Coordinates of C-alpha atoms and ligand atoms in Angstrom, one line a residue:
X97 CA 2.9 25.7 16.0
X98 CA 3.0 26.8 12.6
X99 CA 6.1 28.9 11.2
X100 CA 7.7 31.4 12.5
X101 CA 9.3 34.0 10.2
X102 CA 13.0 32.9 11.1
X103 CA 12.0 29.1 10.8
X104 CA 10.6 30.3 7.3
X105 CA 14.1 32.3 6.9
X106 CA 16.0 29.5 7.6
X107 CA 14.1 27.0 5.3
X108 CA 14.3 29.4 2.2
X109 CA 18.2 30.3 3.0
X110 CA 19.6 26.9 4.6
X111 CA 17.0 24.1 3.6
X112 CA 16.4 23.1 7.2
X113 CA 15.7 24.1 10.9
X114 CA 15.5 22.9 14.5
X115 CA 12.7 23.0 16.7
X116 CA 14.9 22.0 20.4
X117 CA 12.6 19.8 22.8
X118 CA 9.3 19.5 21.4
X119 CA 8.6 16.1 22.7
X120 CA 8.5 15.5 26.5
X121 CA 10.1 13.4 28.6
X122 CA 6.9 11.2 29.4
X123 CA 6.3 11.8 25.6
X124 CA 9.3 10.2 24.7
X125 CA 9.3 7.2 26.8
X126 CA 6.2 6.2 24.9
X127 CA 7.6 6.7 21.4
X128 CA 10.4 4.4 22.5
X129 CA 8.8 2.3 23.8
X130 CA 6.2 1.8 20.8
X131 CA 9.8 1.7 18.4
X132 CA 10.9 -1.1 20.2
X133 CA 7.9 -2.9 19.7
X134 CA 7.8 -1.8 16.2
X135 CA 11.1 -3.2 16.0
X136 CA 10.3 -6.5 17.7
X137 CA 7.2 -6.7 14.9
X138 CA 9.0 -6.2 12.1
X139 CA 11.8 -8.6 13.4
X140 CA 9.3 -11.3 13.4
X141 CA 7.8 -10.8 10.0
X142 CA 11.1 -10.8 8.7
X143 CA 11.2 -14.5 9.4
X144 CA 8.6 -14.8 6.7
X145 CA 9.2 -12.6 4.3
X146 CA 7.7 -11.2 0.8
X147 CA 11.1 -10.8 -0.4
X148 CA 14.9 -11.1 0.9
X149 CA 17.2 -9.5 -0.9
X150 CA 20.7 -7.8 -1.4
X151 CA 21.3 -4.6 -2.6
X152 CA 25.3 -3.8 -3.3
X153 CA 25.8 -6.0 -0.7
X154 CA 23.2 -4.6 2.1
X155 CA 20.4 -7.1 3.3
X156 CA 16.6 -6.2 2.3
X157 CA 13.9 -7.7 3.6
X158 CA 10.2 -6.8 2.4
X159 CA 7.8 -8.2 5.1
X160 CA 4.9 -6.5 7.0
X161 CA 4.2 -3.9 4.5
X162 CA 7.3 -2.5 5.4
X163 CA 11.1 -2.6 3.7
X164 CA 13.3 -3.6 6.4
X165 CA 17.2 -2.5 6.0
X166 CA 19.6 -4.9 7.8
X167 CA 22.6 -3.0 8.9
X168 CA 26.1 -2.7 6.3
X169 CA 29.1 -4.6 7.2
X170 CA 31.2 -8.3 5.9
X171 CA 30.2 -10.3 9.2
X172 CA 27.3 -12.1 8.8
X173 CA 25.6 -11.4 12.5
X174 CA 25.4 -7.6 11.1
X175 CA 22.8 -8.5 8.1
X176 CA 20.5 -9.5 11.3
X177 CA 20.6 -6.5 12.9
X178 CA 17.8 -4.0 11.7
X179 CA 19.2 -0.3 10.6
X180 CA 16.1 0.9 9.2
X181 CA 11.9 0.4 8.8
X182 CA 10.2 2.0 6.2
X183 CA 7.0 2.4 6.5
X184 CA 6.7 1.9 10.2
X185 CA 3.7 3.7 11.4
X186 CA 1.1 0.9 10.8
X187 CA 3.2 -1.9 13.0
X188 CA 1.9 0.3 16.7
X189 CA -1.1 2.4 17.2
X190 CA 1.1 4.7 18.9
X191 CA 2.8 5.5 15.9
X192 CA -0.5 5.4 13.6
X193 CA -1.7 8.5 16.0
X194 CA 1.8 10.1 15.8
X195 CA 1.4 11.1 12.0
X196 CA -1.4 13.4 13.1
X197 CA 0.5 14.8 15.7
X198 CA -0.4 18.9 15.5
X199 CA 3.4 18.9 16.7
X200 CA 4.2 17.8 13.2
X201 CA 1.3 18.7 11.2
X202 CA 0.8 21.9 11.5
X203 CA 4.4 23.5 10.8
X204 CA 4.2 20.6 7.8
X205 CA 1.5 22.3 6.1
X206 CA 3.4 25.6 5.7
X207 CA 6.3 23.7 4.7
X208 CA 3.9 21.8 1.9
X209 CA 2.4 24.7 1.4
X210 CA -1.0 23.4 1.4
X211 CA -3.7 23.3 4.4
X212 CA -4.6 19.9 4.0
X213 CA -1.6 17.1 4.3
X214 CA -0.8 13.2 3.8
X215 CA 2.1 11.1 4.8
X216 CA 4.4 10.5 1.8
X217 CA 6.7 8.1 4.2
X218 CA 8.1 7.1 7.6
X219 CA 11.1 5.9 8.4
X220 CA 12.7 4.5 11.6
X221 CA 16.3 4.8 11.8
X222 CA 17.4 2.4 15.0
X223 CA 21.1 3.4 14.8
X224 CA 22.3 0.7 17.6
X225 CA 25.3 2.0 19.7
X226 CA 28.6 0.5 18.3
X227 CA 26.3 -0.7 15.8
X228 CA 24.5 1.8 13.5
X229 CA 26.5 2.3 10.6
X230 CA 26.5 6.2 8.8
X231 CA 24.7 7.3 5.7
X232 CA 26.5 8.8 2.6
X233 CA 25.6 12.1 1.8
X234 CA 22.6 12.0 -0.5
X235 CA 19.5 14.1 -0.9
X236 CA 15.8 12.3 -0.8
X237 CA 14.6 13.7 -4.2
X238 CA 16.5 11.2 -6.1
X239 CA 15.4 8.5 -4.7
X240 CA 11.5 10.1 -4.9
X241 CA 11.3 11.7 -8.8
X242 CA 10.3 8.5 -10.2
X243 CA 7.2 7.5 -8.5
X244 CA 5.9 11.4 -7.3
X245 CA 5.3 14.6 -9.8
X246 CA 5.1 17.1 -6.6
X247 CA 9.1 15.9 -5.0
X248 CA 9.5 20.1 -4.0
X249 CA 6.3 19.3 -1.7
X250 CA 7.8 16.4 0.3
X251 CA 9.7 18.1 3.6
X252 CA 10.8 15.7 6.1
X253 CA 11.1 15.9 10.3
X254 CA 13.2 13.9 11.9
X255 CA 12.3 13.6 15.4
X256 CA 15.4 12.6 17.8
X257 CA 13.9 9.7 20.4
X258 CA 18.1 10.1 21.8
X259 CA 20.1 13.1 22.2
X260 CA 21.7 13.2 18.9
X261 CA 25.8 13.9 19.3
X262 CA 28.5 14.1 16.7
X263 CA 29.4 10.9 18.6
X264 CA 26.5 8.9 17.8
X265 CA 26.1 9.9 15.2
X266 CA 23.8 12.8 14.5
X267 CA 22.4 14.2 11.1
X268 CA 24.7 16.3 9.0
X269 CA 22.9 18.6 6.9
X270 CA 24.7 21.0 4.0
X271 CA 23.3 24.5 4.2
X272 CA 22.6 25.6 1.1
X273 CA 22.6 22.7 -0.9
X274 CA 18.5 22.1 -1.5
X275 CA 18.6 25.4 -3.8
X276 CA 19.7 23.8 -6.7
X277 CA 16.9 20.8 -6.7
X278 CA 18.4 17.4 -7.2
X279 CA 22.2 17.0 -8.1
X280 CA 23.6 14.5 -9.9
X281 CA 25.0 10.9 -8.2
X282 CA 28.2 9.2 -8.3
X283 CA 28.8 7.2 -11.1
X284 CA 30.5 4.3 -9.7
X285 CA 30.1 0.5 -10.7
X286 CA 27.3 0.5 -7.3
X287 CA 24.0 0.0 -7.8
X288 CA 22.7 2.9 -5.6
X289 CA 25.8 4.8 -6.2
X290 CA 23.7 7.6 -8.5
X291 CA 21.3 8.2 -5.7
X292 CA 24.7 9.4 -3.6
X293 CA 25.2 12.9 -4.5
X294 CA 28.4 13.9 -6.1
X295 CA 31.0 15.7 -3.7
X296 CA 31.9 18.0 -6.8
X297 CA 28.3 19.4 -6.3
X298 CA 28.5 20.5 -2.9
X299 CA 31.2 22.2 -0.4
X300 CA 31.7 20.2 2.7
X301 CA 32.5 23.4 4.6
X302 CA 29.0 24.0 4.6
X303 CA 28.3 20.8 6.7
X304 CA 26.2 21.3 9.8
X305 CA 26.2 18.8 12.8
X306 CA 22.1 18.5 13.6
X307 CA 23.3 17.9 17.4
X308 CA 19.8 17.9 19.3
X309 CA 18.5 16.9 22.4
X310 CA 15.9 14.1 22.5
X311 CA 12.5 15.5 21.2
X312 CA 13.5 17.6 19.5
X313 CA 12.3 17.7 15.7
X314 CA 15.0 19.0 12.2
X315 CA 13.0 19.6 9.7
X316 CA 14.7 19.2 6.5
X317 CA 13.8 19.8 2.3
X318 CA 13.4 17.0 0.2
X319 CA 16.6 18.6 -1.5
X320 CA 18.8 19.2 1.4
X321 CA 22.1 17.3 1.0
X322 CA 22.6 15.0 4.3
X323 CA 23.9 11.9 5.6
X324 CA 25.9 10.6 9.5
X325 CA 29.0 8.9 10.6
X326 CA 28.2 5.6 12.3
X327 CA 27.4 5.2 16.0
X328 CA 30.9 4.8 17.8
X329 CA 29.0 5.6 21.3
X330 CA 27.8 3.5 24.0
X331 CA 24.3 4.7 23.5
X332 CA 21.5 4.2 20.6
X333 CA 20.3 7.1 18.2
X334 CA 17.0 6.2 17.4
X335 CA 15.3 9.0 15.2
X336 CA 12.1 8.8 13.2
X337 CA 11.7 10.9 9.6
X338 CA 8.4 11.9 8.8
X339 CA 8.0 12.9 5.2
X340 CA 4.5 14.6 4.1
X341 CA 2.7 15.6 1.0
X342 CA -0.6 17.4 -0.2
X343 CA -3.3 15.0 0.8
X344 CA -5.4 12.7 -1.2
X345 CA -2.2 11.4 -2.5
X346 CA -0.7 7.6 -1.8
X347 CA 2.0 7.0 0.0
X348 CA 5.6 6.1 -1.4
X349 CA 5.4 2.6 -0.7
X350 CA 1.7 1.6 0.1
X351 CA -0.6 2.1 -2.3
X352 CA -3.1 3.9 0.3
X353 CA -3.7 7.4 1.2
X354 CA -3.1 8.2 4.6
X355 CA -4.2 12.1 5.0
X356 CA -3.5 14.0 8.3
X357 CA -6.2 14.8 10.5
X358 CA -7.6 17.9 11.6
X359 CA -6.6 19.3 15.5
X360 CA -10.8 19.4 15.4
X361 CA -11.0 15.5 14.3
X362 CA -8.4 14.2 17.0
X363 CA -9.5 12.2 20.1
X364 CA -9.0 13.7 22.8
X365 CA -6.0 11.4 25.4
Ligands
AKG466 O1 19.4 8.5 10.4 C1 20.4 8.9 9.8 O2 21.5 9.0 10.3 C2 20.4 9.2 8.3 C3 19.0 9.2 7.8 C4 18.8 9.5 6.4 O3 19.7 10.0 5.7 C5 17.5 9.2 5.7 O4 16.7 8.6 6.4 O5 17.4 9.6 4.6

């Protein structure tokens, strides 16, 4: 599981890779499963929330220990349906034992470059069919280089729980673009417009469509320029990205440490 010297090629040269089908079939009806229930928890605390909020016009909602993203759009039935949950692995013990998944955390510590890893974040991105809006383009580091000294040691996985199609709305990745660390935003009269990255600073002919089957994992650099056009299918494309660090480190947005565990320190079942 850990990398292979073309996976290690590829991350150097093009900032990202794809491991196809990872995840089984019976895996994957559990992780859906628990991020439907995650999804149902985190809809109910956001009925008594810490903190609702707008943000350019975008619904926020800090409840549950989480920051829950209601999705973009004028009508007001759209700021009740839930885009993304960040952190989400504490709402389902499913999804506690997933972050010490060997799957994840042992090509994670080559990519961190250290033996011993922690979770830096977790996102789930729900994506709805007809639903899910897209992301701009925009690289992670921006958003990261405030609160973290080590942002080069934070690679993310995203880990498809749908086939992921041009059509729903898959990941677009730019090859290349994570060699030149974090590039400057737009400077519009947005709020989070600086954390969007600058078309000058990139070439969209070097735009990749992440189209994966379900279970299968991208993993991506904290640099990597990437973003998705909004779900215009009939079906949902739920994905979940995993970001980790060097352990004995807190998280992004809890103050604890949650460090990975060994393969030897994992229950068996
Ligand atoms: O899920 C997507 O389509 C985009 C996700 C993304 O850009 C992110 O989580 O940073």
């Amino acid at each position: 599981m850990r990398l292979q010297l073309a996976e290690s090629r590829a991350w150097e040269d093009d900032g990202f890779f794809i491991r196809p089908r990872v995840f089984s079939p019976s895996d994957l009806e559990e992780l859906r499963e628990a991020a439907e229930a995650v999804a149902v928890a985190a809809e109910r605390a956001s009925a008594c929330p810490e903190k609702d909020y707008r943000i350019d016009g975008n619904r926020y909602v800090e409840a549950g220990g989480s920051t829950i993203q209601f999705e973009h759009g004028e009508h007001h039935e759209r700021s009740q349906i839930i885009r993304v949950i960040e952190p989400f692995h504490h709402l389902h013990p499913r999804m506690d034992a997933l972050m010490d998944d060997p799957r994840l955390v042992e090509p994670m510590r080559d990519l961190v470059g250290s033996e011993r890893v922690a979770l830096w974040t977790d996102k789930l991105n729900l994506k709805r069919s007809r639903e899910g809006s897209g992301f701009r383009f925009h690289q992670d580091s921006p958003y990261w280089n405030h609160k973290c000294d080590h942002v080069d040691q934070l690679p993310n996985v995203m880990i498809a729980l749908d086939d992921a199609t041009a059509d729903n709305g898959c990941l677009r990745v730019v090859r290349g673009s994570h060699k030149r660390g974090s590039l400057p935003g737009i400077r519009d009269e947005t709020t989070l417009g600086p954390l969007f990255t600058d078309p000058a600073h990139f070439d969209p002919d070097d735009e990749v469509l992440a189209e994966m089957p379900a279970g299968s994992l991208l993993f991506f650099s904290p640099h990597t320029v990437h973003g998705s056009q909004p779900n215009r299918s009939g079906e949902p494309r739920r994905a979940m990205v995993l970001t980790y660090q060097p352990s004995d480190q807190p998280m992004f947005k809890r103050p604890a440490i949650r460090n990975a565990k060994d393969a030897n320190e994992l229950t068996p079942g």
